[in-house]
PDB file of C-alpha atoms in Angstrom:
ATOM      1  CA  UNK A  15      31.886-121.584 -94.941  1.00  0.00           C
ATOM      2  CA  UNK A  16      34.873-119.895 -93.699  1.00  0.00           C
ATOM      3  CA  UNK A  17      36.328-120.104 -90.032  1.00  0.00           C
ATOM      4  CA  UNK A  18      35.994-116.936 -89.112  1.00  0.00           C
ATOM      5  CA  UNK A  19      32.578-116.261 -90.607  1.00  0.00           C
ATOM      6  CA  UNK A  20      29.900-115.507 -87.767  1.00  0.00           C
ATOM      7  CA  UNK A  21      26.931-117.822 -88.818  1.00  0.00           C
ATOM      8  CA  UNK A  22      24.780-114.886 -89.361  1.00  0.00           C
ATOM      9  CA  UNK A  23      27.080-113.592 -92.802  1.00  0.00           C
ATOM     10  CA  UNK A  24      25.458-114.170 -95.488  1.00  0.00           C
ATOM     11  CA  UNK A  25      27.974-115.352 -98.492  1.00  0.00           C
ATOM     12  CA  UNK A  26      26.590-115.587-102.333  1.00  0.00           C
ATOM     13  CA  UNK A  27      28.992-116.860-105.514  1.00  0.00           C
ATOM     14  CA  UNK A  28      28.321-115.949-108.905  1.00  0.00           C
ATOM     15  CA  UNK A  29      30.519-117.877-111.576  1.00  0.00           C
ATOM     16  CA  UNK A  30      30.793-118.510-115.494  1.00  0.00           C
ATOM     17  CA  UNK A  31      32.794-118.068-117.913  1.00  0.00           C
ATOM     18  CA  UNK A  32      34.221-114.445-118.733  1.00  0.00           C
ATOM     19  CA  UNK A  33      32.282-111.414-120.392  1.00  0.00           C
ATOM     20  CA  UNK A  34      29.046-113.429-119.545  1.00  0.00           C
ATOM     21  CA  UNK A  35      27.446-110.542-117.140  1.00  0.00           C
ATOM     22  CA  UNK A  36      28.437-111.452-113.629  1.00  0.00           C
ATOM     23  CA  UNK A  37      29.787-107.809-113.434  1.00  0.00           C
ATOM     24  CA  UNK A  38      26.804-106.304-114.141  1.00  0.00           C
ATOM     25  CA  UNK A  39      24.180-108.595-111.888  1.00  0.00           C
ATOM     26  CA  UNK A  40      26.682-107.558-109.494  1.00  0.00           C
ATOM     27  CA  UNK A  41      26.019-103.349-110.093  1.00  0.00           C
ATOM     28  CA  UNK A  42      22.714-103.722-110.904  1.00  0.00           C
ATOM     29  CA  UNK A  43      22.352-105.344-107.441  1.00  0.00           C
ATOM     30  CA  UNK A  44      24.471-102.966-105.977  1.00  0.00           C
ATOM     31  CA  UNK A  45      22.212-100.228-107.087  1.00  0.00           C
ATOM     32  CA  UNK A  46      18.973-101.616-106.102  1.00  0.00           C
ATOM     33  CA  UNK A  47      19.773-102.185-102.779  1.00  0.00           C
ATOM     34  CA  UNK A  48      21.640 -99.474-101.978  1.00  0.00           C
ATOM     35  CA  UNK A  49      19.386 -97.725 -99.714  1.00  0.00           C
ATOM     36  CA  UNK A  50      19.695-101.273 -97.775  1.00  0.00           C
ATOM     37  CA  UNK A  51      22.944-101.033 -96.701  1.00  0.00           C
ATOM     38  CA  UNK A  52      24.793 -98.311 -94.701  1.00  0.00           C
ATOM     39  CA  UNK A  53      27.898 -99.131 -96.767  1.00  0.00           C
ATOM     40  CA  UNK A  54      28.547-100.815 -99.769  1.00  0.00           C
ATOM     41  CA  UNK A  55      32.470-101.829-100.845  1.00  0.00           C
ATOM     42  CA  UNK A  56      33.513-102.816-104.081  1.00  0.00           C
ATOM     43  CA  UNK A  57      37.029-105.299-104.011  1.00  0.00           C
ATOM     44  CA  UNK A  58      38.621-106.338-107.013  1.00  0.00           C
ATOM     45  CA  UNK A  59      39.624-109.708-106.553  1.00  0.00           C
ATOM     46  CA  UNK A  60      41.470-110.356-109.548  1.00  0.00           C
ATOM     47  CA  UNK A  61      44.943-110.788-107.557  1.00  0.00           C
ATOM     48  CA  UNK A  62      45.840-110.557-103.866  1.00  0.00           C
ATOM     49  CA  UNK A  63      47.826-107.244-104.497  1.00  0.00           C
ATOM     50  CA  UNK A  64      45.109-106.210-106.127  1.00  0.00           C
ATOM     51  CA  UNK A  65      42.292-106.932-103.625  1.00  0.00           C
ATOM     52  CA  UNK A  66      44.914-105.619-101.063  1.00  0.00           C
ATOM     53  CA  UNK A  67      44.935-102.265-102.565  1.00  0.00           C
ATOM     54  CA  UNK A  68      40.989-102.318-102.954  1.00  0.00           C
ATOM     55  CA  UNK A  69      40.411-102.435 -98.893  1.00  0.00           C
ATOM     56  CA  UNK A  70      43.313 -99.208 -98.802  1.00  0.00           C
ATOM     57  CA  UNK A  71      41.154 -97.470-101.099  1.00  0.00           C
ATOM     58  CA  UNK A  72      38.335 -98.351 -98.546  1.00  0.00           C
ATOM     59  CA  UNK A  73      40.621 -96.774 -96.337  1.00  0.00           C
ATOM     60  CA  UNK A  74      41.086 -93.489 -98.212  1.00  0.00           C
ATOM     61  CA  UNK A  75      37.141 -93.405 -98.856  1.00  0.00           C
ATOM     62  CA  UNK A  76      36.245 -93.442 -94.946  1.00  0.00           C
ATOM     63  CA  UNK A  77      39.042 -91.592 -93.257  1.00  0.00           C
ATOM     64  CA  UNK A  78      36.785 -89.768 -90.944  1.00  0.00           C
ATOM     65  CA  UNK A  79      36.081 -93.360 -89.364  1.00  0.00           C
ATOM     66  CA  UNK A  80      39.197 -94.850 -89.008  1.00  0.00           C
ATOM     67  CA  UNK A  81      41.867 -93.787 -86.251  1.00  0.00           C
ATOM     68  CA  UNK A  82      44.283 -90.777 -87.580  1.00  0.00           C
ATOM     69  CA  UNK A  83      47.827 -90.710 -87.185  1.00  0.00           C
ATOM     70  CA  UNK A  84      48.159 -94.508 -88.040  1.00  0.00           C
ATOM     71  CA  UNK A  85      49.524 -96.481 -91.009  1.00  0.00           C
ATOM     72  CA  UNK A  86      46.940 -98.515 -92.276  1.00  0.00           C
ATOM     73  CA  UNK A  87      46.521-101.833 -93.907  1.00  0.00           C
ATOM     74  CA  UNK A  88      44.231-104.265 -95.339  1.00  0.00           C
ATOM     75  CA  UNK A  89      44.086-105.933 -91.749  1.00  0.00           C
ATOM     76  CA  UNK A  90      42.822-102.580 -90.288  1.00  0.00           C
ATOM     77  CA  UNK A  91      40.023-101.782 -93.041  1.00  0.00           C
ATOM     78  CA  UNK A  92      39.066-105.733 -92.074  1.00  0.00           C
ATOM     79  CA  UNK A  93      38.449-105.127 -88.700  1.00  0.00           C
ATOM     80  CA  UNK A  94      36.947-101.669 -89.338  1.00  0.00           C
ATOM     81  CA  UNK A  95      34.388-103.524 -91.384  1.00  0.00           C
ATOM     82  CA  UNK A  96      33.357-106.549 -89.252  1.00  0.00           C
ATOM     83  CA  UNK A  97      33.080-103.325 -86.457  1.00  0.00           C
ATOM     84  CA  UNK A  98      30.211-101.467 -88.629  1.00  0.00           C
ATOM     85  CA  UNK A  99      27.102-102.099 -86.255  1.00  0.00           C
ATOM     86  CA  UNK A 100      24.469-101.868 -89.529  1.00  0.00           C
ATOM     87  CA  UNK A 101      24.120-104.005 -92.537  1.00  0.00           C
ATOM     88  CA  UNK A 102      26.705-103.706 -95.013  1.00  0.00           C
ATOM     89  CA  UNK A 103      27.326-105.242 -98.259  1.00  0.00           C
ATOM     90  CA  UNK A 104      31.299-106.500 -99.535  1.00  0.00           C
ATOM     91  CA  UNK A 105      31.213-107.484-103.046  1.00  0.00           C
ATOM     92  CA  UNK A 106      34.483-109.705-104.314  1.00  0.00           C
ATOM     93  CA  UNK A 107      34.529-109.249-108.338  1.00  0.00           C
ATOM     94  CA  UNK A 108      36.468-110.724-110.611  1.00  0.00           C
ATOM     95  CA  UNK A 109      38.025-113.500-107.964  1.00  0.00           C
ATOM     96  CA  UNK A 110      38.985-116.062-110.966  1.00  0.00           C
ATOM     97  CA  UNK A 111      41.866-117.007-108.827  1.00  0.00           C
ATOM     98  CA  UNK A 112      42.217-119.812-105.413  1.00  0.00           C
ATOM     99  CA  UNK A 113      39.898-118.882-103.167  1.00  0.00           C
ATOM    100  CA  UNK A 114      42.326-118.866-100.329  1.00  0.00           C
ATOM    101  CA  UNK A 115      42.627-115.120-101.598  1.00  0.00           C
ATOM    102  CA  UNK A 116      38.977-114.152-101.126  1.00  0.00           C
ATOM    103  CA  UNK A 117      39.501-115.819 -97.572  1.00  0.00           C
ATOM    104  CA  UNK A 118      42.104-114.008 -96.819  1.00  0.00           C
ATOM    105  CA  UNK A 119      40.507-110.848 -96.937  1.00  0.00           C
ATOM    106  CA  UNK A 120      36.953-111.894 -95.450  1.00  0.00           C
ATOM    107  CA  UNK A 121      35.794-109.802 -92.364  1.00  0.00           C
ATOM    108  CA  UNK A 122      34.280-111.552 -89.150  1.00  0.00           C
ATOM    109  CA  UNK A 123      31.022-109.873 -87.583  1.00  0.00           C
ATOM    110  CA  UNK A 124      27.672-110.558 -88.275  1.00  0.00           C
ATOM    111  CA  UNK A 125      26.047-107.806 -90.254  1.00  0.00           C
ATOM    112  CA  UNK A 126      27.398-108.281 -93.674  1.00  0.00           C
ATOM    113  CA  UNK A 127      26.655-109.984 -96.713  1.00  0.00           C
ATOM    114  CA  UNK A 128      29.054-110.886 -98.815  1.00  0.00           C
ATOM    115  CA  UNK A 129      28.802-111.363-102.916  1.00  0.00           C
ATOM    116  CA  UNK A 130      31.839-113.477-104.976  1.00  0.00           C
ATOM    117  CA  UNK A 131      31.904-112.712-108.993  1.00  0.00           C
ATOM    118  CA  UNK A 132      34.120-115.266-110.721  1.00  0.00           C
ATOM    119  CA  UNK A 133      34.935-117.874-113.192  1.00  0.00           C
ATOM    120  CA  UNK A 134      36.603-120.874-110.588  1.00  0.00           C
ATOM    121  CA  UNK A 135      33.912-122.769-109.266  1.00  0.00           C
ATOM    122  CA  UNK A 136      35.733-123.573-106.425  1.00  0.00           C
ATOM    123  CA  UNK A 137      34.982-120.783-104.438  1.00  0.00           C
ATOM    124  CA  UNK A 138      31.396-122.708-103.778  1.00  0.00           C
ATOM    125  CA  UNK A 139      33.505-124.639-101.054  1.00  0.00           C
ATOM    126  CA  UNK A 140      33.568-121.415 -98.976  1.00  0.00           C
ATOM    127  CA  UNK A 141      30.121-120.048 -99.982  1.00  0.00           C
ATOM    128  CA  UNK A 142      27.441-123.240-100.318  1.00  0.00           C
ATOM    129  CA  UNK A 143      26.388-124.722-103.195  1.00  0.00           C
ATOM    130  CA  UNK A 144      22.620-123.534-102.394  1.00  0.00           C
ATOM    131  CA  UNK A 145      24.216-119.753-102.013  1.00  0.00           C
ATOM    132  CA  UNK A 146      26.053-120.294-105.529  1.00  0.00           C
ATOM    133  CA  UNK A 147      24.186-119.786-109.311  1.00  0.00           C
ATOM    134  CA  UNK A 148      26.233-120.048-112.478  1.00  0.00           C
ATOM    135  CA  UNK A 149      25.364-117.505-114.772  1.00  0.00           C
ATOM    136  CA  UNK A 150      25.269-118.615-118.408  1.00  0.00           C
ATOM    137  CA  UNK A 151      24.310-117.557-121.637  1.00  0.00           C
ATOM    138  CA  UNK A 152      21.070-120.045-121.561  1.00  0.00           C
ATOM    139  CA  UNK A 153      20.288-117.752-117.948  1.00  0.00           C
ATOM    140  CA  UNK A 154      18.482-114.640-118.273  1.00  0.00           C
ATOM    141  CA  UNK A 155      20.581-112.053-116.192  1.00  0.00           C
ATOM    142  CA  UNK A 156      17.631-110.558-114.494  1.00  0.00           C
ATOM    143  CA  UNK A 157      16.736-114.016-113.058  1.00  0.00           C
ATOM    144  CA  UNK A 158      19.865-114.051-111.109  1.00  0.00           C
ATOM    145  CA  UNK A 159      19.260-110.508-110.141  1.00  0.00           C
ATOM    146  CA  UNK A 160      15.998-111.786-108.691  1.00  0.00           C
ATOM    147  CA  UNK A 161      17.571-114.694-107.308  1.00  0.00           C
ATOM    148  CA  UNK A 162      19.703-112.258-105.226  1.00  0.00           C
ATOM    149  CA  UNK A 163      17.325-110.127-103.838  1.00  0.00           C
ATOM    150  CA  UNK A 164      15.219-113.295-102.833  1.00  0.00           C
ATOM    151  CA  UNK A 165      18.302-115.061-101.370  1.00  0.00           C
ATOM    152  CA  UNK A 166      19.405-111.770 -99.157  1.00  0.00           C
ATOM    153  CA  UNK A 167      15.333-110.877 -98.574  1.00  0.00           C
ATOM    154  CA  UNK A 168      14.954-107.519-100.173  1.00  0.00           C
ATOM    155  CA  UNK A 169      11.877-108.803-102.222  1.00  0.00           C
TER     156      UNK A 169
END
């Protein structure tokens, strides 16, 4: 797990090879729980400018709770999120690239879970191999859509 994870984050990986429906666990999930989580943000991870942009769109999306007057950044949206006091959901899609990008933009706090789409495998090393589940065409989508909701409780 990451450094600057609290303990109480909860971090899940999907990977597999492209076009195989990690994407779509991912919204599917997204829309079930919805009424979960106070707030729900969508990154794409497929490049660090990318990403980086993502968490200023956050920015543009929730102006009424960030500070006025003030440039912001990626770094800002960060701490804005690990400041949320209710549970929130951060879903990473498409992060097929090191995963010292997804670490870069993780948030510290306690009252998020986090979900990582991807095809590099690697990113298990700051998830958990027992919060990881390759999804393959021999894997029926909706069983790692269950998987899920057991893993973060909702069923």
């Amino acid at each position: 797990m990451a450094e600057n994870m609290n303990i109480d984050t909860q971090m899940y990986f999907l990977y597999g090879m492209g076009g195989i429906g990690k994407t779509q666990i991912c919204l599917k999930f997204k829309d079930e729980v919805s009424d979960y989580y106070s707030h729900i943000f969508w990154i794409d991870a497929t490049s660090e400018n990318i990403a980086d942009q993502s968490f200023k769109d956050i920015y543009k999306t929730y102006t009424v709770d960030m500070p006025s007057g003030v440039s912001y950044s990626s770094a800002m949206v960060l701490q804005w999120i690990t400041n949320i006091k209710t549970e929130w959901l951060l879903i990473f899609d498409n992060a097929d690239g090191s995963s010292e990008i997804v670490e870069e933009f993780l948030p510290t706090g306690d009252k998020g879970n986090i979900l990582i789409t991807g095809k590099n495998p690697e990113h298990q090393r700051i998830v958990s191999p027992e919060n990881s589940s390759e999804v393959s065409i021999s894997v029926k989508n909706y069983i790692i859509f269950h998987w899920l909701l057991i893993k973060l409780g909702h069923i």
